[in-house]
PDB file of C-alpha atoms in Angstrom:
ATOM      1  CA  SER A   1       0.000   0.000   0.000  1.00  0.00           C
ATOM      2  CA  SER A   2       0.994   3.645  -0.354  1.00  0.00           C
ATOM      3  CA  GLU A   3       0.758   6.510   2.103  1.00  0.00           C
ATOM      4  CA  LEU A   4       0.247   8.903  -0.807  1.00  0.00           C
ATOM      5  CA  PRO A   5      -3.288   9.848  -1.957  1.00  0.00           C
ATOM      6  CA  GLY A   6      -4.811   7.585  -4.559  1.00  0.00           C
ATOM      7  CA  PRO A   7      -3.735   4.167  -5.850  1.00  0.00           C
ATOM      8  CA  LEU A   8      -0.188   3.436  -6.941  1.00  0.00           C
ATOM      9  CA  GLY A   9       0.198   4.167 -10.625  1.00  0.00           C
ATOM     10  CA  HIS A  10      -3.069   6.161 -10.662  1.00  0.00           C
ATOM     11  CA  GLY A  11      -4.948   2.878 -11.185  1.00  0.00           C
ATOM     12  CA  PHE A  12      -2.745   1.544 -13.981  1.00  0.00           C
ATOM     13  CA  ARG A  13      -1.230  -1.898 -13.399  1.00  0.00           C
ATOM     14  CA  GLN A  14       1.739  -3.800 -14.736  1.00  0.00           C
ATOM     15  CA  ALA A  15      -0.496  -5.289 -17.423  1.00  0.00           C
ATOM     16  CA  ASN A  16      -1.115  -1.787 -18.776  1.00  0.00           C
ATOM     17  CA  LEU A  17       2.633  -1.320 -19.211  1.00  0.00           C
ATOM     18  CA  ASP A  18       3.139  -4.789 -20.677  1.00  0.00           C
ATOM     19  CA  GLU A  19       0.306  -4.360 -23.197  1.00  0.00           C
ATOM     20  CA  ASP A  20       0.866  -0.619 -23.812  1.00  0.00           C
ATOM     21  CA  ALA A  21      -2.792  -0.081 -22.942  1.00  0.00           C
ATOM     22  CA  ALA A  22      -4.024   3.135 -21.297  1.00  0.00           C
ATOM     23  CA  TYR A  23      -7.561   1.821 -20.704  1.00  0.00           C
ATOM     24  CA  TYR A  24      -8.886  -0.047 -17.690  1.00  0.00           C
ATOM     25  CA  VAL A  25     -11.922  -0.837 -15.546  1.00  0.00           C
ATOM     26  CA  PHE A  26     -12.641  -0.483 -11.857  1.00  0.00           C
ATOM     27  CA  GLU A  27     -15.691  -1.247  -9.738  1.00  0.00           C
ATOM     28  CA  HIS A  28     -17.259   0.537  -6.790  1.00  0.00           C
ATOM     29  CA  GLY A  29     -20.268  -1.136  -5.191  1.00  0.00           C
ATOM     30  CA  PRO A  30     -22.875  -1.805  -7.897  1.00  0.00           C
ATOM     31  CA  LEU A  31     -21.104   0.519 -10.341  1.00  0.00           C
ATOM     32  CA  ALA A  32     -18.469  -0.371 -12.930  1.00  0.00           C
ATOM     33  CA  PHE A  33     -16.378   2.384 -14.512  1.00  0.00           C
ATOM     34  CA  ILE A  34     -14.844   1.538 -17.876  1.00  0.00           C
ATOM     35  CA  VAL A  35     -12.155   4.077 -18.745  1.00  0.00           C
ATOM     36  CA  LEU A  36     -11.227   4.408 -22.422  1.00  0.00           C
ATOM     37  CA  ASP A  37      -8.151   5.770 -24.165  1.00  0.00           C
ATOM     38  CA  THR A  38      -9.511   7.917 -26.996  1.00  0.00           C
ATOM     39  CA  VAL A  39      -6.246   9.608 -28.043  1.00  0.00           C
ATOM     40  CA  ASN A  40      -5.309   8.905 -31.652  1.00  0.00           C
ATOM     41  CA  PRO A  41      -1.529   8.319 -31.736  1.00  0.00           C
ATOM     42  CA  SER A  42      -1.442   9.540 -35.336  1.00  0.00           C
ATOM     43  CA  GLY A  43      -2.160  13.073 -34.162  1.00  0.00           C
ATOM     44  CA  PHE A  44      -4.707  15.899 -33.955  1.00  0.00           C
ATOM     45  CA  ALA A  45      -6.856  16.946 -30.985  1.00  0.00           C
ATOM     46  CA  THR A  46      -9.964  14.905 -31.729  1.00  0.00           C
ATOM     47  CA  GLY A  47     -10.087  11.232 -30.845  1.00  0.00           C
ATOM     48  CA  SER A  48     -11.032   7.703 -31.835  1.00  0.00           C
ATOM     49  CA  ILE A  49     -10.600   4.150 -30.504  1.00  0.00           C
ATOM     50  CA  ASP A  50      -8.348   1.364 -31.731  1.00  0.00           C
ATOM     51  CA  LEU A  51      -9.837  -1.963 -32.807  1.00  0.00           C
ATOM     52  CA  HIS A  52      -8.227  -3.998 -30.016  1.00  0.00           C
ATOM     53  CA  GLN A  53      -9.572  -1.657 -27.346  1.00  0.00           C
ATOM     54  CA  PHE A  54     -13.036  -1.727 -28.920  1.00  0.00           C
ATOM     55  CA  GLY A  55     -13.086  -5.526 -28.707  1.00  0.00           C
ATOM     56  CA  TRP A  56     -11.863  -5.336 -25.097  1.00  0.00           C
ATOM     57  CA  LEU A  57     -14.671  -2.874 -24.305  1.00  0.00           C
ATOM     58  CA  GLU A  58     -17.338  -5.207 -25.681  1.00  0.00           C
ATOM     59  CA  GLY A  59     -15.948  -8.052 -23.575  1.00  0.00           C
ATOM     60  CA  GLU A  60     -15.970  -5.916 -20.417  1.00  0.00           C
ATOM     61  CA  LEU A  61     -19.567  -4.874 -21.097  1.00  0.00           C
ATOM     62  CA  LYS A  62     -20.665  -8.484 -21.614  1.00  0.00           C
ATOM     63  CA  SER A  63     -18.979  -9.663 -18.410  1.00  0.00           C
ATOM     64  CA  ARG A  64     -21.000  -7.141 -16.395  1.00  0.00           C
ATOM     65  CA  SER A  65     -24.373  -7.732 -18.051  1.00  0.00           C
ATOM     66  CA  SER A  66     -26.841 -10.598 -17.690  1.00  0.00           C
ATOM     67  CA  GLY A  67     -28.493  -9.592 -20.940  1.00  0.00           C
ATOM     68  CA  HIS A  68     -27.686  -7.484 -23.975  1.00  0.00           C
ATOM     69  CA  TYR A  69     -28.355  -7.288 -27.715  1.00  0.00           C
ATOM     70  CA  ASP A  70     -26.212  -8.504 -30.575  1.00  0.00           C
ATOM     71  CA  SER A  71     -25.321  -6.275 -33.517  1.00  0.00           C
ATOM     72  CA  ASP A  72     -28.518  -7.357 -35.310  1.00  0.00           C
ATOM     73  CA  GLY A  73     -30.744  -6.351 -32.380  1.00  0.00           C
ATOM     74  CA  ASN A  74     -31.446  -9.864 -31.089  1.00  0.00           C
ATOM     75  CA  PRO A  75     -31.653 -10.211 -27.276  1.00  0.00           C
ATOM     76  CA  LEU A  76     -28.985 -12.419 -25.691  1.00  0.00           C
ATOM     77  CA  GLU A  77     -28.437 -13.741 -22.186  1.00  0.00           C
ATOM     78  CA  SER A  78     -25.065 -14.274 -20.522  1.00  0.00           C
ATOM     79  CA  ASP A  79     -23.574 -15.321 -17.204  1.00  0.00           C
ATOM     80  CA  GLY A  80     -22.441 -11.812 -16.271  1.00  0.00           C
ATOM     81  CA  ASP A  81     -23.597 -10.186 -13.049  1.00  0.00           C
ATOM     82  CA  ASP A  82     -25.461  -6.966 -13.781  1.00  0.00           C
ATOM     83  CA  ARG A  83     -23.728  -3.753 -12.808  1.00  0.00           C
ATOM     84  CA  LEU A  84     -24.591  -0.173 -13.614  1.00  0.00           C
ATOM     85  CA  ILE A  85     -21.938   0.823 -16.138  1.00  0.00           C
ATOM     86  CA  VAL A  86     -20.380   4.258 -16.550  1.00  0.00           C
ATOM     87  CA  ILE A  87     -18.122   4.838 -19.559  1.00  0.00           C
ATOM     88  CA  VAL A  88     -15.355   7.409 -19.066  1.00  0.00           C
ATOM     89  CA  SER A  89     -13.310   9.076 -21.811  1.00  0.00           C
ATOM     90  CA  HIS A  90     -11.635  12.367 -22.598  1.00  0.00           C
ATOM     91  CA  HIS A  91     -13.476  12.899 -25.875  1.00  0.00           C
ATOM     92  CA  PRO A  92     -17.283  13.127 -26.130  1.00  0.00           C
ATOM     93  CA  LEU A  93     -19.043  11.361 -28.992  1.00  0.00           C
ATOM     94  CA  ASP A  94     -19.013  14.346 -31.347  1.00  0.00           C
ATOM     95  CA  ARG A  95     -15.225  14.665 -30.968  1.00  0.00           C
ATOM     96  CA  LEU A  96     -14.584  10.988 -31.623  1.00  0.00           C
ATOM     97  CA  ASN A  97     -14.229  11.838 -35.299  1.00  0.00           C
ATOM     98  CA  ASN A  98     -10.519  11.363 -35.989  1.00  0.00           C
ATOM     99  CA  PRO A  99     -10.317   8.743 -38.768  1.00  0.00           C
ATOM    100  CA  LEU A 100      -6.539   8.744 -39.194  1.00  0.00           C
ATOM    101  CA  PRO A 101      -5.268   5.142 -39.173  1.00  0.00           C
ATOM    102  CA  ASP A 102      -3.052   4.273 -36.231  1.00  0.00           C
ATOM    103  CA  PRO A 103       0.714   3.791 -36.755  1.00  0.00           C
ATOM    104  CA  PHE A 104       0.102   0.133 -37.682  1.00  0.00           C
ATOM    105  CA  GLY A 105      -2.298   1.145 -40.460  1.00  0.00           C
ATOM    106  CA  GLU A 106      -5.435  -0.164 -38.706  1.00  0.00           C
ATOM    107  CA  ALA A 107      -8.751   1.664 -38.962  1.00  0.00           C
ATOM    108  CA  ARG A 108     -10.136   3.513 -35.951  1.00  0.00           C
ATOM    109  CA  ILE A 109     -13.540   3.339 -34.244  1.00  0.00           C
ATOM    110  CA  LEU A 110     -15.500   6.616 -34.291  1.00  0.00           C
ATOM    111  CA  GLY A 111     -18.326   8.062 -32.206  1.00  0.00           C
ATOM    112  CA  PRO A 112     -21.329   6.522 -34.019  1.00  0.00           C
ATOM    113  CA  GLN A 113     -19.845   3.022 -33.685  1.00  0.00           C
ATOM    114  CA  LEU A 114     -19.179   3.520 -29.974  1.00  0.00           C
ATOM    115  CA  GLU A 115     -22.707   4.826 -29.387  1.00  0.00           C
ATOM    116  CA  GLU A 116     -24.223   1.845 -31.210  1.00  0.00           C
ATOM    117  CA  LEU A 117     -22.224  -0.573 -29.041  1.00  0.00           C
ATOM    118  CA  LEU A 118     -23.276   1.153 -25.817  1.00  0.00           C
ATOM    119  CA  HIS A 119     -26.942   1.037 -26.839  1.00  0.00           C
ATOM    120  CA  ARG A 120     -26.704  -2.756 -26.982  1.00  0.00           C
ATOM    121  CA  PHE A 121     -26.208  -2.853 -23.200  1.00  0.00           C
ATOM    122  CA  PRO A 122     -29.230  -1.489 -21.274  1.00  0.00           C
ATOM    123  CA  ASN A 123     -27.235  -1.209 -18.019  1.00  0.00           C
ATOM    124  CA  VAL A 124     -24.965   1.501 -19.454  1.00  0.00           C
ATOM    125  CA  ILE A 125     -26.286   4.589 -17.664  1.00  0.00           C
ATOM    126  CA  ALA A 126     -23.752   7.306 -18.496  1.00  0.00           C
ATOM    127  CA  HIS A 127     -20.793   8.342 -20.607  1.00  0.00           C
ATOM    128  CA  VAL A 128     -18.707  10.871 -18.663  1.00  0.00           C
ATOM    129  CA  THR A 129     -16.354  12.964 -20.787  1.00  0.00           C
ATOM    130  CA  GLY A 130     -14.120  16.011 -20.903  1.00  0.00           C
ATOM    131  CA  GLY A 131     -12.557  17.458 -24.019  1.00  0.00           C
ATOM    132  CA  SER A 132     -15.269  20.093 -24.404  1.00  0.00           C
ATOM    133  CA  GLN A 133     -15.443  23.859 -23.961  1.00  0.00           C
ATOM    134  CA  VAL A 134     -19.012  23.640 -22.669  1.00  0.00           C
ATOM    135  CA  ASN A 135     -20.556  21.950 -19.635  1.00  0.00           C
ATOM    136  CA  SER A 136     -23.397  19.863 -20.999  1.00  0.00           C
ATOM    137  CA  ILE A 137     -25.672  16.892 -20.351  1.00  0.00           C
ATOM    138  CA  THR A 138     -26.977  15.189 -23.484  1.00  0.00           C
ATOM    139  CA  PRO A 139     -29.554  12.390 -23.625  1.00  0.00           C
ATOM    140  CA  ARG A 140     -28.483   9.506 -25.842  1.00  0.00           C
ATOM    141  CA  PRO A 141     -31.713   7.556 -26.455  1.00  0.00           C
ATOM    142  CA  ASP A 142     -31.517   4.284 -28.325  1.00  0.00           C
ATOM    143  CA  PRO A 143     -33.153   4.748 -31.758  1.00  0.00           C
ATOM    144  CA  GLN A 144     -34.140   1.065 -31.686  1.00  0.00           C
ATOM    145  CA  ARG A 145     -35.660   1.399 -28.178  1.00  0.00           C
ATOM    146  CA  ARG A 146     -33.769  -1.617 -26.841  1.00  0.00           C
ATOM    147  CA  GLY A 147     -32.862  -0.274 -23.430  1.00  0.00           C
ATOM    148  CA  GLY A 148     -33.833   3.352 -23.134  1.00  0.00           C
ATOM    149  CA  GLY A 149     -30.393   4.856 -23.708  1.00  0.00           C
ATOM    150  CA  TYR A 150     -27.967   6.692 -21.442  1.00  0.00           C
ATOM    151  CA  TRP A 151     -26.734  10.202 -20.569  1.00  0.00           C
ATOM    152  CA  GLU A 152     -23.574  11.830 -21.913  1.00  0.00           C
ATOM    153  CA  VAL A 153     -22.163  14.182 -19.259  1.00  0.00           C
ATOM    154  CA  SER A 154     -19.397  16.530 -20.430  1.00  0.00           C
ATOM    155  CA  THR A 155     -17.470  18.846 -18.114  1.00  0.00           C
ATOM    156  CA  THR A 156     -14.875  21.452 -19.059  1.00  0.00           C
ATOM    157  CA  SER A 157     -11.313  21.421 -17.776  1.00  0.00           C
ATOM    158  CA  PRO A 158     -10.870  22.699 -14.197  1.00  0.00           C
ATOM    159  CA  VAL A 159      -7.925  24.806 -15.411  1.00  0.00           C
ATOM    160  CA  ALA A 160     -10.054  26.661 -17.975  1.00  0.00           C
ATOM    161  CA  TYR A 161     -12.435  29.518 -17.139  1.00  0.00           C
ATOM    162  CA  PRO A 162     -14.796  29.395 -15.280  1.00  0.00           C
ATOM    163  CA  MET A 163     -12.733  26.670 -13.508  1.00  0.00           C
ATOM    164  CA  GLN A 164     -15.662  24.509 -12.428  1.00  0.00           C
ATOM    165  CA  GLY A 165     -15.968  20.866 -11.458  1.00  0.00           C
ATOM    166  CA  ARG A 166     -18.899  18.469 -11.365  1.00  0.00           C
ATOM    167  CA  LEU A 167     -20.104  16.016  -8.734  1.00  0.00           C
ATOM    168  CA  LEU A 168     -22.140  13.057 -10.010  1.00  0.00           C
ATOM    169  CA  GLU A 169     -24.341  10.984  -7.694  1.00  0.00           C
ATOM    170  CA  VAL A 170     -26.136   7.796  -8.734  1.00  0.00           C
ATOM    171  CA  VAL A 171     -29.218   7.150  -6.591  1.00  0.00           C
ATOM    172  CA  ASP A 172     -31.359   4.008  -6.370  1.00  0.00           C
ATOM    173  CA  ASN A 173     -34.967   5.210  -6.509  1.00  0.00           C
ATOM    174  CA  GLY A 174     -36.231   1.963  -4.981  1.00  0.00           C
ATOM    175  CA  ASP A 175     -38.608   1.261  -7.858  1.00  0.00           C
ATOM    176  CA  GLY A 176     -36.269  -0.376 -10.365  1.00  0.00           C
ATOM    177  CA  THR A 177     -34.959   2.943 -11.666  1.00  0.00           C
ATOM    178  CA  VAL A 178     -31.970   5.129 -10.845  1.00  0.00           C
ATOM    179  CA  SER A 179     -31.410   8.874 -10.923  1.00  0.00           C
ATOM    180  CA  ILE A 180     -28.172  10.691 -11.707  1.00  0.00           C
ATOM    181  CA  PHE A 181     -27.732  14.006  -9.905  1.00  0.00           C
ATOM    182  CA  ALA A 182     -25.151  16.395 -11.373  1.00  0.00           C
ATOM    183  CA  THR A 183     -23.934  19.317  -9.262  1.00  0.00           C
ATOM    184  CA  MET A 184     -21.579  21.957 -10.638  1.00  0.00           C
ATOM    185  CA  TYR A 185     -19.205  23.550  -8.152  1.00  0.00           C
ATOM    186  CA  ASP A 186     -16.722  26.412  -8.213  1.00  0.00           C
ATOM    187  CA  LEU A 187     -13.197  26.124  -6.881  1.00  0.00           C
ATOM    188  CA  ASP A 188     -12.726  28.164  -3.701  1.00  0.00           C
ATOM    189  CA  VAL A 189      -9.141  29.166  -4.470  1.00  0.00           C
ATOM    190  CA  PRO A 190      -7.528  32.415  -5.594  1.00  0.00           C
ATOM    191  CA  LEU A 191      -6.723  32.746  -9.281  1.00  0.00           C
ATOM    192  CA  ASP A 192      -3.151  33.716  -8.401  1.00  0.00           C
ATOM    193  CA  ALA A 193      -1.494  30.972  -6.359  1.00  0.00           C
ATOM    194  CA  ARG A 194       0.669  33.598  -4.629  1.00  0.00           C
ATOM    195  CA  ASP A 195      -2.471  34.890  -2.921  1.00  0.00           C
ATOM    196  CA  ALA A 196      -3.303  31.516  -1.336  1.00  0.00           C
ATOM    197  CA  GLN A 197      -3.214  30.866   2.393  1.00  0.00           C
ATOM    198  CA  ASP A 198      -1.632  27.576   3.521  1.00  0.00           C
ATOM    199  CA  PRO A 199      -4.403  25.720   5.437  1.00  0.00           C
ATOM    200  CA  THR A 200      -1.869  23.329   7.036  1.00  0.00           C
ATOM    201  CA  PRO A 201       1.266  25.397   7.717  1.00  0.00           C
ATOM    202  CA  ASP A 202       2.796  22.734   9.943  1.00  0.00           C
ATOM    203  CA  ASP A 203       2.722  19.807   7.500  1.00  0.00           C
ATOM    204  CA  GLY A 204       6.183  20.510   6.098  1.00  0.00           C
ATOM    205  CA  ALA A 205       4.871  20.987   2.557  1.00  0.00           C
ATOM    206  CA  GLU A 206       5.153  24.247   0.662  1.00  0.00           C
TER     207      GLU A 206
END
């Protein structure tokens, strides 16, 4: 264990280094967070997903779902234990539009393909993203009405004006539904770090 805040390696494990993979999954109670790497190594600010990661994502979704739909819309059952799934990525769907092949010449997965995959799993409740200049919450209903859809929640960078953050709470309504509460908050710090007061002057840190 570490005495420093947060997990060693920020949640990355040796397997991430061995496989050169910057995507992972972690669970907290009934929730599963699947974190994607949407940076295109071929360049530019917008993103996309490599084919290997996309296959990994589908496997992680299946393992946490007792039922889902195949690519033709047919319902399927599996041995997975149902969890509420939150997808996390830097780029929102509309910025997953970078089609440049990766350095190995393989095609990349774009936003519409990711959205279609997520709609096949009714227990996906949210896609939390950054990479936007606007704080927004966008409904992503399933056009085929298989599971109702999910919410895309985008929050701007905390280092960009107006320097806000967002707290998300998932609440069991007790009737077979859940609610997601999103609270924006402002940072209570001076804009110029030289104006800050040290709240713990005796901790030896400056």
